mmCIF file of C-alpha atoms in Angstrom:
data_model
loop_
_atom_site.group_PDB
_atom_site.id
_atom_site.type_symbol
_atom_site.label_atom_id
_atom_site.label_comp_id
_atom_site.label_asym_id
_atom_site.label_seq_id
_atom_site.Cartn_x
_atom_site.Cartn_y
_atom_site.Cartn_z
ATOM 1 C CA MET S 962 -23.441 -8.817 8.832
ATOM 2 C CA PRO S 963 -22.612 -5.125 9.443
ATOM 3 C CA ASP S 964 -22.380 -3.849 12.975
ATOM 4 C CA GLU S 965 -25.306 -1.451 13.578
ATOM 5 C CA SER S 966 -23.759 0.052 16.725
ATOM 6 C CA GLY S 967 -21.268 2.045 14.633
ATOM 7 C CA ARG S 968 -18.288 0.305 16.207
ATOM 8 C CA ARG S 969 -15.550 -0.940 13.939
ATOM 9 C CA PRO S 970 -15.589 -4.731 13.617
ATOM 10 C CA ALA S 971 -12.539 -6.470 15.088
ATOM 11 C CA SER S 972 -11.795 -7.997 11.674
ATOM 12 C CA LEU S 973 -10.898 -4.526 10.339
ATOM 13 C CA TRP S 974 -8.249 -3.731 12.963
ATOM 14 C CA PRO S 975 -5.513 -5.673 11.132
ATOM 15 C CA LEU S 976 -6.252 -3.582 8.030
ATOM 16 C CA VAL S 977 -6.149 -0.382 10.068
ATOM 17 C CA LEU S 978 -2.746 -1.383 11.446
ATOM 18 C CA LEU S 979 -1.371 -2.435 8.045
ATOM 19 C CA THR S 980 -2.542 0.721 6.265
ATOM 20 C CA SER S 981 -1.186 2.849 9.140
ATOM 21 C CA PHE S 982 2.157 1.083 8.816
ATOM 22 C CA SER S 983 2.094 1.644 5.050
ATOM 23 C CA LEU S 984 1.428 5.339 5.605
ATOM 24 C CA LEU S 985 4.341 5.591 8.055
ATOM 25 C CA LEU S 986 6.622 3.863 5.538
ATOM 26 C CA CYS S 987 5.572 6.391 2.896
ATOM 27 C CA PHE S 988 6.298 9.321 5.186
ATOM 28 C CA SER S 989 9.652 7.885 6.217
ATOM 29 C CA SER S 990 10.839 7.530 2.626
ATOM 30 C CA TYR S 991 10.554 11.277 1.959
ATOM 31 C CA GLY S 992 13.857 12.543 0.561
ATOM 32 C CA ASN S 993 15.027 9.127 -0.601
ATOM 33 C CA PRO S 994 15.145 7.905 -4.204
ATOM 34 C CA PHE S 995 11.805 6.507 -5.377
ATOM 35 C CA PRO S 996 11.804 3.490 -7.707
ATOM 36 C CA PHE S 997 8.722 3.392 -9.936
ATOM 37 C CA MET S 998 8.152 1.101 -12.916
ATOM 38 C CA GLY S 999 11.813 0.525 -13.632
ATOM 39 C CA THR S 1000 13.066 4.079 -13.142
ATOM 40 C CA LEU S 1001 14.795 5.367 -10.042
ATOM 41 C CA TYR S 1002 13.600 8.931 -9.415
ATOM 42 C CA GLN S 1003 15.608 11.329 -7.280
ATOM 43 C CA GLY S 1004 15.320 14.886 -5.973
ATOM 44 C CA GLY S 1005 12.114 16.849 -6.437
ATOM 45 C CA THR S 1006 10.511 14.210 -8.633
ATOM 46 C CA ALA S 1007 11.032 11.553 -5.973
ATOM 47 C CA GLN S 1008 9.605 13.882 -3.328
ATOM 48 C CA ARG S 1009 6.478 14.452 -5.429
ATOM 49 C CA PHE S 1010 6.074 10.686 -5.906
ATOM 50 C CA VAL S 1011 6.430 10.120 -2.152
ATOM 51 C CA PHE S 1012 3.959 12.911 -1.420
ATOM 52 C CA GLY S 1013 1.431 11.404 -3.862
ATOM 53 C CA ASP S 1014 1.968 7.924 -2.440
ATOM 54 C CA SER S 1015 1.465 9.303 1.077
ATOM 55 C CA LEU S 1016 -1.806 10.961 0.045
ATOM 56 C CA ILE S 1017 -3.040 7.709 -1.481
ATOM 57 C CA SER S 1018 -2.068 5.798 1.668
ATOM 58 C CA LEU S 1019 -3.825 8.376 3.848
ATOM 59 C CA TYR S 1020 -6.965 8.100 1.705
ATOM 60 C CA LEU S 1021 -6.873 4.301 2.002
ATOM 61 C CA LEU S 1022 -6.438 4.493 5.786
ATOM 62 C CA LEU S 1023 -9.381 6.875 6.113
ATOM 63 C CA GLY S 1024 -11.433 4.643 3.815
ATOM 64 C CA VAL S 1025 -10.751 1.634 6.030
ATOM 65 C CA LEU S 1026 -11.610 3.641 9.147
ATOM 66 C CA LYS S 1027 -14.877 4.796 7.569
ATOM 67 C CA ARG S 1028 -15.584 1.303 6.135
ATOM 68 C CA GLN S 1029 -16.052 2.701 2.643
ATOM 69 C CA ARG S 1030 -16.956 0.018 0.063
ATOM 70 C CA LEU S 1031 -14.864 1.645 -2.637
ATOM 71 C CA THR S 1032 -11.793 1.293 -0.407
ATOM 72 C CA VAL S 1033 -11.886 -2.510 -0.702
ATOM 73 C CA TRP S 1034 -11.262 -2.363 -4.436
ATOM 74 C CA LEU S 1035 -8.846 0.566 -4.198
ATOM 75 C CA LEU S 1036 -6.754 -1.316 -1.612
ATOM 76 C CA ILE S 1037 -6.680 -4.459 -3.731
ATOM 77 C CA GLY S 1038 -5.728 -2.442 -6.825
ATOM 78 C CA TYR S 1039 -3.075 -0.481 -4.924
ATOM 79 C CA ASN S 1040 -1.524 -3.695 -3.614
ATOM 80 C CA LEU S 1041 -1.521 -5.270 -7.084
ATOM 81 C CA LEU S 1042 0.126 -2.146 -8.517
ATOM 82 C CA ASP S 1043 2.702 -2.297 -5.724
ATOM 83 C CA ILE S 1044 3.490 -5.940 -6.545
ATOM 84 C CA CYS S 1045 3.780 -5.166 -10.250
ATOM 85 C CA ASN S 1046 6.005 -2.148 -9.512
ATOM 86 C CA ALA S 1047 8.314 -4.216 -7.291
ATOM 87 C CA TRP S 1048 8.831 -6.914 -9.930
ATOM 88 C CA VAL S 1049 9.327 -4.397 -12.752
ATOM 89 C CA ASN S 1050 11.874 -2.543 -10.610
ATOM 90 C CA LEU S 1051 13.644 -5.806 -9.801
ATOM 91 C CA SER S 1052 13.930 -6.698 -13.470
ATOM 92 C CA LEU S 1053 14.905 -3.242 -14.803
ATOM 93 C CA ILE S 1054 16.959 -1.563 -12.063
ATOM 94 C CA PRO S 1055 20.302 -3.286 -11.520
ATOM 95 C CA ALA S 1056 21.356 -4.225 -7.990
ATOM 96 C CA GLY S 1057 24.479 -2.132 -8.510
ATOM 97 C CA GLU S 1058 22.335 0.999 -8.702
ATOM 98 C CA TYR S 1059 20.816 0.269 -5.294
ATOM 99 C CA ALA S 1060 24.303 -0.477 -3.949
ATOM 100 C CA ARG S 1061 25.611 2.840 -5.300
ATOM 101 C CA LEU S 1062 22.809 4.761 -3.575
ATOM 102 C CA ALA S 1063 23.215 2.863 -0.301
ATOM 103 C CA ASP S 1064 27.047 3.001 -0.366
ATOM 104 C CA ALA S 1065 26.940 -0.665 0.598
ATOM 105 C CA PRO S 1066 26.824 -3.921 -1.320
ATOM 106 C CA VAL S 1067 23.317 -5.134 -2.121
ATOM 107 C CA PRO S 1068 23.247 -8.794 -3.163
ATOM 108 C CA GLU S 1069 20.810 -9.488 -5.980
ATOM 109 C CA GLY S 1070 19.573 -12.584 -4.131
ATOM 110 C CA ASP S 1071 18.526 -10.408 -1.201
ATOM 111 C CA LEU S 1072 16.555 -8.138 -3.527
ATOM 112 C CA LEU S 1073 14.860 -11.157 -5.078
ATOM 113 C CA SER S 1074 13.946 -12.749 -1.754
ATOM 114 C CA SER S 1075 12.646 -9.501 -0.226
ATOM 115 C CA THR S 1076 10.548 -8.814 -3.343
ATOM 116 C CA LEU S 1077 9.148 -12.331 -3.243
ATOM 117 C CA LEU S 1078 8.303 -12.107 0.474
ATOM 118 C CA ALA S 1079 6.701 -8.680 0.071
ATOM 119 C CA SER S 1080 4.646 -9.964 -2.868
ATOM 120 C CA ILE S 1081 3.426 -12.941 -0.867
ATOM 121 C CA ALA S 1082 2.524 -10.657 2.051
ATOM 122 C CA LEU S 1083 0.540 -8.326 -0.230
ATOM 123 C CA ILE S 1084 -1.262 -11.242 -1.893
ATOM 124 C CA LEU S 1085 -2.227 -12.567 1.544
ATOM 125 C CA MET S 1086 -3.377 -9.084 2.517
ATOM 126 C CA ASN S 1087 -5.527 -8.919 -0.637
ATOM 127 C CA LEU S 1088 -7.079 -12.270 0.210
ATOM 128 C CA TYR S 1089 -7.871 -11.017 3.711
ATOM 129 C CA ILE S 1090 -9.355 -7.781 2.337
ATOM 130 C CA PHE S 1091 -11.534 -9.784 -0.031
ATOM 131 C CA ARG S 1092 -12.617 -12.044 2.825
ATOM 132 C CA VAL S 1093 -13.722 -9.140 5.060
ATOM 133 C CA ARG S 1094 -15.156 -7.018 2.234
ATOM 134 C CA ARG S 1095 -18.696 -7.305 3.640
ATOM 135 C CA GLU S 1096 -17.578 -5.384 6.743
ATOM 136 C CA PHE S 1097 -17.202 -2.330 4.512
ATOM 137 C CA ASP S 1098 -20.805 -1.154 4.651
ATOM 138 C CA ASN S 1099 -20.481 2.558 3.842
ATOM 139 C CA PRO S 1100 -21.777 2.953 0.263
ATOM 140 C CA SER S 1101 -20.757 6.633 -0.049
ATOM 141 C CA PRO S 1102 -17.996 7.289 -2.592
ATOM 142 C CA TYR S 1103 -16.901 10.295 -0.504
ATOM 143 C CA LEU S 1104 -14.891 10.167 2.694
ATOM 144 C CA PHE S 1105 -16.209 13.453 4.059
#
């Protein structure tokens, strides 16, 4: 049942924290290579991808804060796209390419385990989002 007092339900605070953390990760990756769907983008293209990803993350954070119904499905879709992107990158970008960019060895097993753990975390997050979807009681498709 939605909270009529206008206060944010406690069940949404984990989502606020997770989307804030996601936004900070986006901002912090500015200037670094950006892997997307099996291609490692660098330079201006990577910066545009990071900027777009940051805008999407900011929109999702604001949607969670405003309890927008549309945000539930956008968050779930964004997380599923992120999982798909991670696995496509793992299969198409060799570990040697990451090692070359990092100037350090990157074991393929570490890439596999971190991708698997991140995928599990995002699936659990999607399950939580689906569970608390009724807390999103703002039917407006617009944030402002």
